[in-house]
Coordinates of C-alpha atoms and ligand atoms in Angstrom, one line a residue:
M171 CA -53.3 53.4 186.4
R172 CA -49.8 53.4 187.9
Y173 CA -49.0 50.6 190.4
L174 CA -46.3 50.2 192.9
V175 CA -45.4 46.5 193.0
L176 CA -43.9 44.9 196.0
T177 CA -43.0 41.3 196.8
D178 CA -41.0 39.2 199.3
L179 CA -40.6 42.0 201.9
H180 CA -39.6 39.4 204.5
A181 CA -39.9 41.6 207.6
N182 CA -37.2 43.9 206.5
R183 CA -38.6 47.2 207.6
H184 CA -35.4 49.1 206.6
A185 CA -35.6 48.0 202.9
L186 CA -39.3 48.7 202.7
E187 CA -38.8 52.2 204.1
A188 CA -36.1 52.8 201.4
V189 CA -38.4 51.6 198.7
L190 CA -41.2 53.9 199.8
E191 CA -38.9 56.9 200.0
A192 CA -37.6 56.1 196.4
A193 CA -41.2 55.6 195.2
P194 CA -43.2 58.4 196.9
P195 CA -47.0 58.4 196.8
A196 CA -47.1 60.9 193.9
S197 CA -45.3 58.3 191.7
Y198 CA -48.3 55.7 191.9
D199 CA -51.9 55.4 192.2
R200 CA -52.2 51.8 193.6
V201 CA -50.1 49.3 195.6
L202 CA -49.9 45.6 194.9
V203 CA -48.2 43.2 197.3
L204 CA -47.4 39.7 195.9
G205 CA -46.8 37.9 199.3
D206 CA -44.2 37.0 201.9
L207 CA -44.6 40.0 204.0
V208 CA -42.8 38.2 206.8
G209 CA -40.2 35.5 207.5
Y210 CA -36.4 35.8 207.8
G211 CA -36.4 39.4 208.9
A212 CA -36.7 41.0 212.3
D213 CA -39.7 43.3 212.0
P214 CA -42.7 41.4 210.9
N215 CA -45.2 43.5 212.7
G216 CA -43.6 46.8 211.5
V217 CA -43.7 45.6 207.9
I218 CA -47.3 44.4 208.0
E219 CA -48.4 47.6 209.7
R220 CA -46.5 49.7 207.0
V221 CA -48.3 47.6 204.3
R222 CA -51.6 48.0 205.8
A223 CA -51.2 51.8 206.0
L224 CA -50.4 51.8 202.2
D225 CA -54.1 50.5 201.7
P226 CA -53.0 48.3 198.8
V227 CA -55.7 47.5 196.2
A228 CA -54.5 43.8 196.4
V229 CA -52.3 41.8 198.9
I230 CA -51.9 38.0 198.5
R231 CA -50.3 35.6 200.8
G232 CA -46.9 33.9 200.3
N233 CA -45.6 30.6 201.7
H234 CA -43.8 32.2 204.7
D235 CA -47.0 34.2 205.6
K236 CA -48.9 30.9 205.6
V237 CA -46.6 29.3 208.0
A238 CA -46.1 32.3 210.2
C239 CA -49.9 32.6 210.8
G240 CA -50.4 28.9 211.3
L241 CA -52.2 27.9 208.0
D242 CA -49.4 25.7 207.0
S243 CA -46.6 23.7 208.6
A244 CA -42.9 24.4 208.2
E245 CA -42.0 20.9 207.4
D246 CA -41.0 21.9 203.8
F247 CA -38.7 24.7 205.1
N248 CA -34.9 24.3 205.5
T249 CA -33.7 24.6 209.1
V250 CA -33.0 28.4 209.0
A251 CA -36.3 29.1 207.3
R252 CA -38.1 27.1 210.0
I253 CA -36.4 28.7 212.9
A254 CA -37.4 32.2 211.5
A255 CA -40.9 31.1 210.8
L256 CA -41.3 29.9 214.5
W257 CA -39.7 33.0 215.7
T258 CA -42.1 35.1 213.5
M259 CA -45.2 33.1 214.8
H260 CA -44.4 34.1 218.4
A261 CA -43.6 37.7 217.4
L262 CA -46.6 38.5 215.5
T263 CA -49.4 40.4 217.3
P264 CA -52.8 38.7 217.3
D265 CA -54.2 41.3 215.0
N266 CA -51.3 40.9 212.5
R267 CA -51.7 37.1 212.7
E268 CA -55.3 37.4 211.8
Y269 CA -54.4 39.8 209.0
L270 CA -52.2 37.2 207.4
Q271 CA -54.6 34.4 207.9
A272 CA -57.2 36.4 206.0
L273 CA -54.9 37.1 202.9
P274 CA -56.2 35.5 199.7
A275 CA -54.2 33.0 197.8
G276 CA -53.1 33.9 194.2
P277 CA -53.8 34.3 191.4
Q278 CA -55.9 37.4 191.9
R279 CA -57.2 39.2 188.8
I280 CA -56.8 43.0 189.2
T281 CA -58.1 44.1 185.7
D282 CA -58.8 42.4 182.4
E283 CA -55.1 42.9 181.5
L284 CA -53.4 42.2 184.9
E285 CA -53.2 39.5 187.5
I286 CA -50.8 38.7 190.5
C287 CA -49.6 35.5 192.1
H288 CA -47.0 34.6 194.6
G289 CA -45.3 31.6 192.9
A290 CA -47.1 30.7 189.7
P291 CA -50.7 31.1 188.4
F292 CA -51.2 27.3 188.6
D293 CA -49.8 26.9 192.1
E294 CA -49.1 29.6 194.6
D295 CA -46.1 27.8 196.0
A296 CA -44.4 26.8 192.7
Y297 CA -41.2 28.5 191.6
V298 CA -40.8 30.0 188.2
F299 CA -37.0 30.0 187.5
D300 CA -36.4 29.1 183.8
A301 CA -37.9 29.3 180.4
A302 CA -39.7 25.9 180.8
D303 CA -41.3 27.1 184.1
A304 CA -42.2 30.3 182.5
M305 CA -43.9 28.6 179.5
D306 CA -46.0 26.7 182.0
A307 CA -46.9 29.8 183.9
L308 CA -47.8 31.7 180.8
D309 CA -50.1 29.0 179.7
A310 CA -51.9 29.0 183.0
A311 CA -52.1 32.9 183.4
G312 CA -55.6 34.2 182.9
R313 CA -54.3 37.7 181.9
P314 CA -51.7 39.0 179.5
L315 CA -49.6 40.4 182.3
C316 CA -49.0 38.2 185.3
L317 CA -46.9 39.6 188.2
F318 CA -45.2 37.1 190.5
G319 CA -42.6 36.7 193.3
H320 CA -41.3 33.8 195.3
T321 CA -37.8 33.3 193.6
H322 CA -36.5 36.7 194.8
L323 CA -34.9 37.1 191.2
P324 CA -36.1 40.0 189.1
V325 CA -36.9 38.9 185.6
V326 CA -39.4 39.6 182.7
F327 CA -40.5 36.7 180.5
A328 CA -42.3 37.9 177.3
R329 CA -43.9 35.5 174.9
S330 CA -45.1 36.6 171.4
G331 CA -45.3 35.1 167.9
R332 CA -41.4 35.5 167.9
G333 CA -41.0 33.1 170.9
L334 CA -40.0 33.7 174.4
A335 CA -37.8 36.7 175.4
V336 CA -36.1 36.9 178.7
T337 CA -35.0 40.2 180.3
V338 CA -32.9 40.2 183.4
P339 CA -32.2 43.7 184.7
D340 CA -28.6 44.7 184.7
G341 CA -28.5 46.6 187.9
D342 CA -29.7 50.1 186.5
D343 CA -33.3 50.9 186.3
T344 CA -34.8 48.7 183.5
V345 CA -37.8 49.9 181.5
V346 CA -39.8 47.4 179.6
G347 CA -42.4 48.4 177.0
L348 CA -45.5 46.3 177.0
E349 CA -46.5 45.4 173.5
P350 CA -50.0 44.4 172.4
G351 CA -50.3 40.7 171.6
T352 CA -47.4 39.8 173.9
R353 CA -48.0 37.9 177.2
Y354 CA -45.7 38.8 180.1
L355 CA -44.7 37.3 183.3
M356 CA -42.8 39.7 185.6
N357 CA -41.0 39.3 188.9
P358 CA -39.8 42.7 190.3
G359 CA -37.4 40.9 192.7
S360 CA -37.4 41.0 196.4
V361 CA -37.7 44.1 198.7
G362 CA -36.3 42.5 201.7
Q363 CA -34.0 39.6 200.7
P364 CA -32.6 40.0 197.2
R365 CA -30.9 36.9 195.8
D366 CA -29.4 38.0 192.6
G367 CA -26.1 39.1 194.0
D368 CA -27.1 42.8 194.4
S369 CA -28.0 43.7 197.9
R370 CA -30.3 46.7 197.1
A371 CA -34.0 46.4 197.6
A372 CA -35.9 45.6 194.3
F373 CA -39.4 46.8 193.3
A374 CA -41.3 47.7 190.2
L375 CA -43.6 50.5 188.9
L376 CA -46.2 49.5 186.4
D377 CA -47.9 52.2 184.3
D378 CA -50.7 50.2 182.4
G379 CA -51.8 53.4 180.6
A380 CA -48.4 54.1 179.2
R381 CA -47.8 50.3 178.8
Q382 CA -44.5 50.5 180.7
L383 CA -43.0 48.5 183.4
T384 CA -39.9 49.9 185.4
M385 CA -37.9 47.7 187.4
R386 CA -35.8 49.6 190.1
R387 CA -33.2 49.0 192.8
V388 CA -32.6 51.2 195.9
V389 CA -29.8 51.1 198.5
Y390 CA -30.9 50.8 202.0
P391 CA -29.1 50.4 205.4
V392 CA -28.3 46.7 205.2
E393 CA -26.2 46.8 208.4
R394 CA -29.2 48.1 210.3
A395 CA -31.4 45.2 209.2
Q396 CA -28.5 42.8 210.0
E397 CA -28.2 44.3 213.5
A398 CA -32.0 43.8 214.0
I399 CA -31.7 40.1 213.0
L400 CA -28.9 39.4 215.3
A401 CA -30.5 41.3 218.2
A402 CA -33.7 39.3 217.7
G403 CA -31.6 36.1 218.1
L404 CA -32.5 35.0 214.5
P405 CA -29.8 32.9 212.7
A406 CA -26.7 34.9 211.8
S407 CA -26.8 33.6 208.2
L408 CA -30.0 35.5 207.7
A409 CA -27.9 38.7 208.4
S410 CA -24.8 37.8 206.3
R411 CA -26.9 36.9 203.2
L412 CA -28.4 40.4 203.1
A413 CA -25.1 41.9 202.4
A414 CA -24.3 39.3 199.7
G415 CA -27.7 39.7 198.1
R416 CA -28.0 35.8 198.1
Ligands
ZN613 ZN1 -40.1 35.0 199.7

Protein backbone atom coordinates (compact mmCIF):
# COMPACT_ATOMS: atom_id res chain seq x y z
CA MET A 1 0.00 0.00 0.00
CA ARG A 2 1.26 3.49 -0.84
CA TYR A 3 0.37 6.25 1.61
CA LEU A 4 0.52 10.02 1.27
CA VAL A 5 1.43 11.33 4.73
CA LEU A 6 0.42 14.89 5.69
CA THR A 7 0.77 16.68 9.01
CA ASP A 8 0.62 20.19 10.47
CA LEU A 9 -1.23 21.72 7.53
CA HIS A 10 -2.17 24.73 9.66
CA ALA A 11 -4.83 26.24 7.43
CA ASN A 12 -2.33 26.88 4.65
CA ARG A 13 -4.33 26.09 1.54
CA HIS A 14 -1.60 27.25 -0.83
CA ALA A 15 0.92 24.83 0.65
CA LEU A 16 -1.58 21.97 0.64
CA GLU A 17 -2.47 22.52 -3.03
CA ALA A 18 1.22 22.49 -3.99
CA VAL A 19 1.72 19.20 -2.12
CA LEU A 20 -1.30 17.63 -3.83
CA GLU A 21 0.02 18.75 -7.21
CA ALA A 22 3.45 17.27 -6.47
CA ALA A 23 1.83 14.04 -5.27
CA PRO A 24 -1.04 13.36 -7.71
CA PRO A 25 -3.62 10.67 -6.87
CA ALA A 26 -1.83 8.10 -9.07
CA SER A 27 1.20 8.27 -6.73
CA TYR A 28 -0.58 6.87 -3.65
CA ASP A 29 -3.46 4.61 -2.60
CA ARG A 30 -4.38 6.08 0.78
CA VAL A 31 -3.99 9.31 2.74
CA LEU A 32 -2.94 9.66 6.38
CA VAL A 33 -3.32 13.01 8.20
CA LEU A 34 -1.49 13.38 11.53
CA GLY A 35 -3.28 16.44 12.90
CA ASP A 36 -3.17 20.23 13.12
CA LEU A 37 -5.30 20.86 10.07
CA VAL A 38 -5.94 24.38 11.36
CA GLY A 39 -4.38 27.14 13.45
CA TYR A 40 -1.93 29.92 12.33
CA GLY A 41 -3.08 30.06 8.70
CA ALA A 42 -5.90 31.94 7.01
CA ASP A 43 -7.94 29.18 5.36
CA PRO A 44 -9.11 26.65 7.94
CA ASN A 45 -12.34 25.80 6.13
CA GLY A 46 -10.60 25.44 2.77
CA VAL A 47 -8.00 23.08 4.21
CA ILE A 48 -10.53 20.97 6.11
CA GLU A 49 -12.71 20.67 3.03
CA ARG A 50 -9.74 19.73 0.85
CA VAL A 51 -8.69 17.07 3.38
CA ARG A 52 -12.21 15.70 3.59
CA ALA A 53 -12.35 15.45 -0.21
CA LEU A 54 -9.21 13.28 -0.12
CA ASP A 55 -11.18 10.75 1.95
CA PRO A 56 -8.20 9.80 4.15
CA VAL A 57 -8.05 6.33 5.66
CA ALA A 58 -7.18 8.05 8.97
CA VAL A 59 -7.16 11.62 10.31
CA ILE A 60 -6.23 12.33 13.92
CA ARG A 61 -6.49 15.57 15.85
CA GLY A 62 -3.68 17.92 16.78
CA ASN A 63 -3.48 20.35 19.69
CA HIS A 64 -4.54 23.30 17.48
CA ASP A 65 -7.54 21.35 16.19
CA LYS A 66 -8.66 20.69 19.77
CA VAL A 67 -8.48 24.34 20.75
CA ALA A 68 -10.08 25.64 17.55
CA CYS A 69 -13.13 23.40 17.95
CA GLY A 70 -13.56 24.12 21.65
CA LEU A 71 -12.37 20.77 23.05
CA ASP A 72 -9.41 22.36 24.83
CA SER A 73 -8.53 25.82 26.13
CA ALA A 74 -5.80 28.00 24.63
CA GLU A 75 -4.16 28.65 28.01
CA ASP A 76 -1.03 26.64 27.11
CA PHE A 77 -0.58 28.54 23.83
CA ASN A 78 1.69 31.55 23.38
CA THR A 79 -0.02 34.85 22.58
CA VAL A 80 0.21 34.59 18.80
CA ALA A 81 -1.02 30.99 18.75
CA ARG A 82 -3.88 31.95 21.05
CA ILE A 83 -4.94 34.86 18.84
CA ALA A 84 -4.87 32.57 15.82
CA ALA A 85 -6.84 29.87 17.63
CA LEU A 86 -9.57 32.31 18.63
CA TRP A 87 -9.69 33.69 15.08
CA THR A 88 -10.00 30.13 13.75
CA MET A 89 -12.74 29.30 16.23
CA HIS A 90 -14.85 32.13 14.82
CA ALA A 91 -13.95 31.39 11.20
CA LEU A 92 -14.90 27.70 11.21
CA THR A 93 -18.24 26.71 9.74
CA PRO A 94 -20.43 24.70 12.13
CA ASP A 95 -19.95 21.63 9.95
CA ASN A 96 -16.15 21.90 9.99
CA ARG A 97 -16.15 22.54 13.74
CA GLU A 98 -18.09 19.31 14.21
CA TYR A 99 -15.65 17.53 11.92
CA LEU A 100 -12.72 18.60 14.12
CA GLN A 101 -14.60 17.70 17.31
CA ALA A 102 -15.11 14.17 16.00
CA LEU A 103 -11.46 13.53 15.08
CA PRO A 104 -9.93 10.72 17.16
CA ALA A 105 -6.87 11.14 19.34
CA GLY A 106 -3.67 9.35 18.41
CA PRO A 107 -2.18 6.86 18.42
CA GLN A 108 -4.28 5.13 15.79
CA ARG A 109 -3.17 1.78 14.48
CA ILE A 110 -3.40 1.53 10.70
CA THR A 111 -1.94 -1.95 10.07
CA ASP A 112 0.07 -4.52 12.03
CA GLU A 113 3.17 -2.57 10.98
CA LEU A 114 2.02 1.03 11.10
CA GLU A 115 0.55 3.56 13.53
CA ILE A 116 0.15 7.33 13.58
CA CYS A 117 0.11 9.96 16.33
CA HIS A 118 0.26 13.75 16.48
CA GLY A 119 2.88 14.29 19.19
CA ALA A 120 4.01 10.98 20.68
CA PRO A 121 2.45 7.54 21.08
CA PHE A 122 2.29 7.98 24.88
CA ASP A 123 0.81 11.51 24.79
CA GLU A 124 -0.82 13.18 21.79
CA ASP A 125 0.48 16.61 22.93
CA ALA A 126 4.10 15.63 23.78
CA TYR A 127 6.96 16.81 21.56
CA VAL A 128 9.55 14.40 20.19
CA PHE A 129 12.61 16.53 19.46
CA ASP A 130 15.73 14.61 20.42
CA ALA A 131 17.12 11.11 20.83
CA ALA A 132 15.93 10.80 24.45
CA ASP A 133 12.37 11.76 23.44
CA ALA A 134 12.59 9.32 20.53
CA MET A 135 13.66 6.43 22.77
CA ASP A 136 10.62 7.02 25.01
CA ALA A 137 8.35 7.21 21.97
CA LEU A 138 9.81 4.06 20.40
CA ASP A 139 9.26 2.22 23.70
CA ALA A 140 5.62 3.33 23.70
CA ALA A 141 4.90 2.69 20.02
CA GLY A 142 2.67 -0.29 19.38
CA ARG A 143 3.90 -0.86 15.85
CA PRO A 144 7.37 -1.01 14.23
CA LEU A 145 6.66 2.14 12.18
CA CYS A 146 5.16 5.15 13.96
CA LEU A 147 4.48 8.36 12.05
CA PHE A 148 4.24 11.59 14.03
CA GLY A 149 4.10 15.38 13.66
CA HIS A 150 3.74 18.34 16.04
CA THR A 151 7.37 19.62 15.99
CA HIS A 152 7.20 20.69 12.32
CA LEU A 153 10.72 19.23 11.88
CA PRO A 154 11.29 16.38 9.40
CA VAL A 155 13.28 13.51 10.90
CA VAL A 156 13.58 9.74 10.97
CA PHE A 157 14.66 7.92 14.13
CA ALA A 158 15.57 4.25 13.56
CA ARG A 159 16.36 1.88 16.41
CA SER A 160 17.97 -1.48 15.74
CA GLY A 161 20.47 -3.75 17.47
CA ARG A 162 23.11 -1.22 16.42
CA GLY A 163 21.49 1.59 18.42
CA LEU A 164 19.57 4.69 17.39
CA ALA A 165 20.19 6.31 14.00
CA VAL A 166 18.87 9.79 13.24
CA THR A 167 18.29 10.96 9.68
CA VAL A 168 17.49 14.61 8.99
CA PRO A 169 16.59 15.26 5.33
CA ASP A 170 19.14 17.54 3.66
CA GLY A 171 16.71 19.43 1.47
CA ASP A 172 16.50 17.07 -1.49
CA ASP A 173 14.10 14.18 -1.60
CA THR A 174 15.28 11.71 1.03
CA VAL A 175 14.55 8.01 0.63
CA VAL A 176 14.77 5.76 3.67
CA GLY A 177 14.67 1.98 3.24
CA LEU A 178 12.75 0.22 6.03
CA GLU A 179 14.71 -2.74 7.33
CA PRO A 180 13.08 -5.70 9.09
CA GLY A 181 13.88 -5.82 12.79
CA THR A 182 14.29 -2.02 13.03
CA ARG A 183 11.73 0.25 14.72
CA TYR A 184 11.05 3.61 13.13
CA LEU A 185 9.66 6.93 14.23
CA MET A 186 9.16 9.35 11.36
CA ASN A 187 8.03 12.96 11.09
CA PRO A 188 7.47 14.11 7.49
CA GLY A 189 7.69 17.78 8.53
CA SER A 190 4.95 20.37 8.25
CA VAL A 191 2.87 21.05 5.15
CA GLY A 192 1.74 24.51 6.21
CA GLN A 193 4.35 25.97 8.59
CA PRO A 194 7.82 24.39 8.21
CA ARG A 195 10.28 25.24 11.00
CA ASP A 196 13.56 23.74 9.80
CA GLY A 197 14.70 26.85 7.96
CA ASP A 198 13.31 25.65 4.63
CA SER A 199 10.15 27.46 3.55
CA ARG A 200 9.00 24.68 1.22
CA ALA A 201 6.05 22.51 2.18
CA ALA A 202 7.04 19.10 3.57
CA PHE A 203 5.31 15.74 3.19
CA ALA A 204 6.10 12.05 2.82
CA LEU A 205 5.15 9.04 0.76
CA LEU A 206 5.27 5.63 2.39
CA ASP A 207 5.29 2.44 0.33
CA ASP A 208 4.99 -0.37 2.85
CA GLY A 209 5.18 -3.06 0.15
CA ALA A 210 8.49 -1.73 -1.17
CA ARG A 211 9.48 -0.89 2.45
CA GLN A 212 10.42 2.61 1.44
CA LEU A 213 9.75 6.04 2.86
CA THR A 214 10.30 9.15 0.74
CA MET A 215 10.45 12.57 2.39
CA ARG A 216 9.79 15.41 -0.02
CA ARG A 217 9.70 19.21 -0.23
CA VAL A 218 7.78 21.36 -2.66
CA VAL A 219 7.85 25.08 -3.40
CA TYR A 220 4.54 26.87 -2.95
CA PRO A 221 3.49 30.53 -3.32
CA VAL A 222 4.47 31.65 0.19
CA GLU A 223 3.61 35.28 -0.58
CA ARG A 224 0.00 34.33 -1.33
CA ALA A 225 -0.34 32.54 2.00
CA GLN A 226 1.22 35.60 3.66
CA GLU A 227 -1.23 37.96 1.95
CA ALA A 228 -4.14 35.83 3.13
CA ILE A 229 -2.85 35.92 6.74
CA LEU A 230 -2.49 39.70 6.69
CA ALA A 231 -5.85 40.21 4.96
CA ALA A 232 -7.49 38.08 7.67
CA GLY A 233 -6.07 40.35 10.36
CA LEU A 234 -3.95 37.57 11.86
CA PRO A 235 -0.62 38.52 13.52
CA ALA A 236 2.01 39.62 10.97
CA SER A 237 4.60 37.32 12.54
CA LEU A 238 2.58 34.36 11.25
CA ALA A 239 3.16 35.66 7.72
CA SER A 240 6.86 36.49 8.10
CA ARG A 241 7.76 33.13 9.65
CA LEU A 242 6.48 31.29 6.56
CA ALA A 243 9.18 32.89 4.41
CA ALA A 244 11.85 32.07 6.98
CA GLY A 245 10.60 28.52 7.48
CA ARG A 246 10.83 29.06 11.24
ZN1 LIG B 1 1.43 21.99 14.48
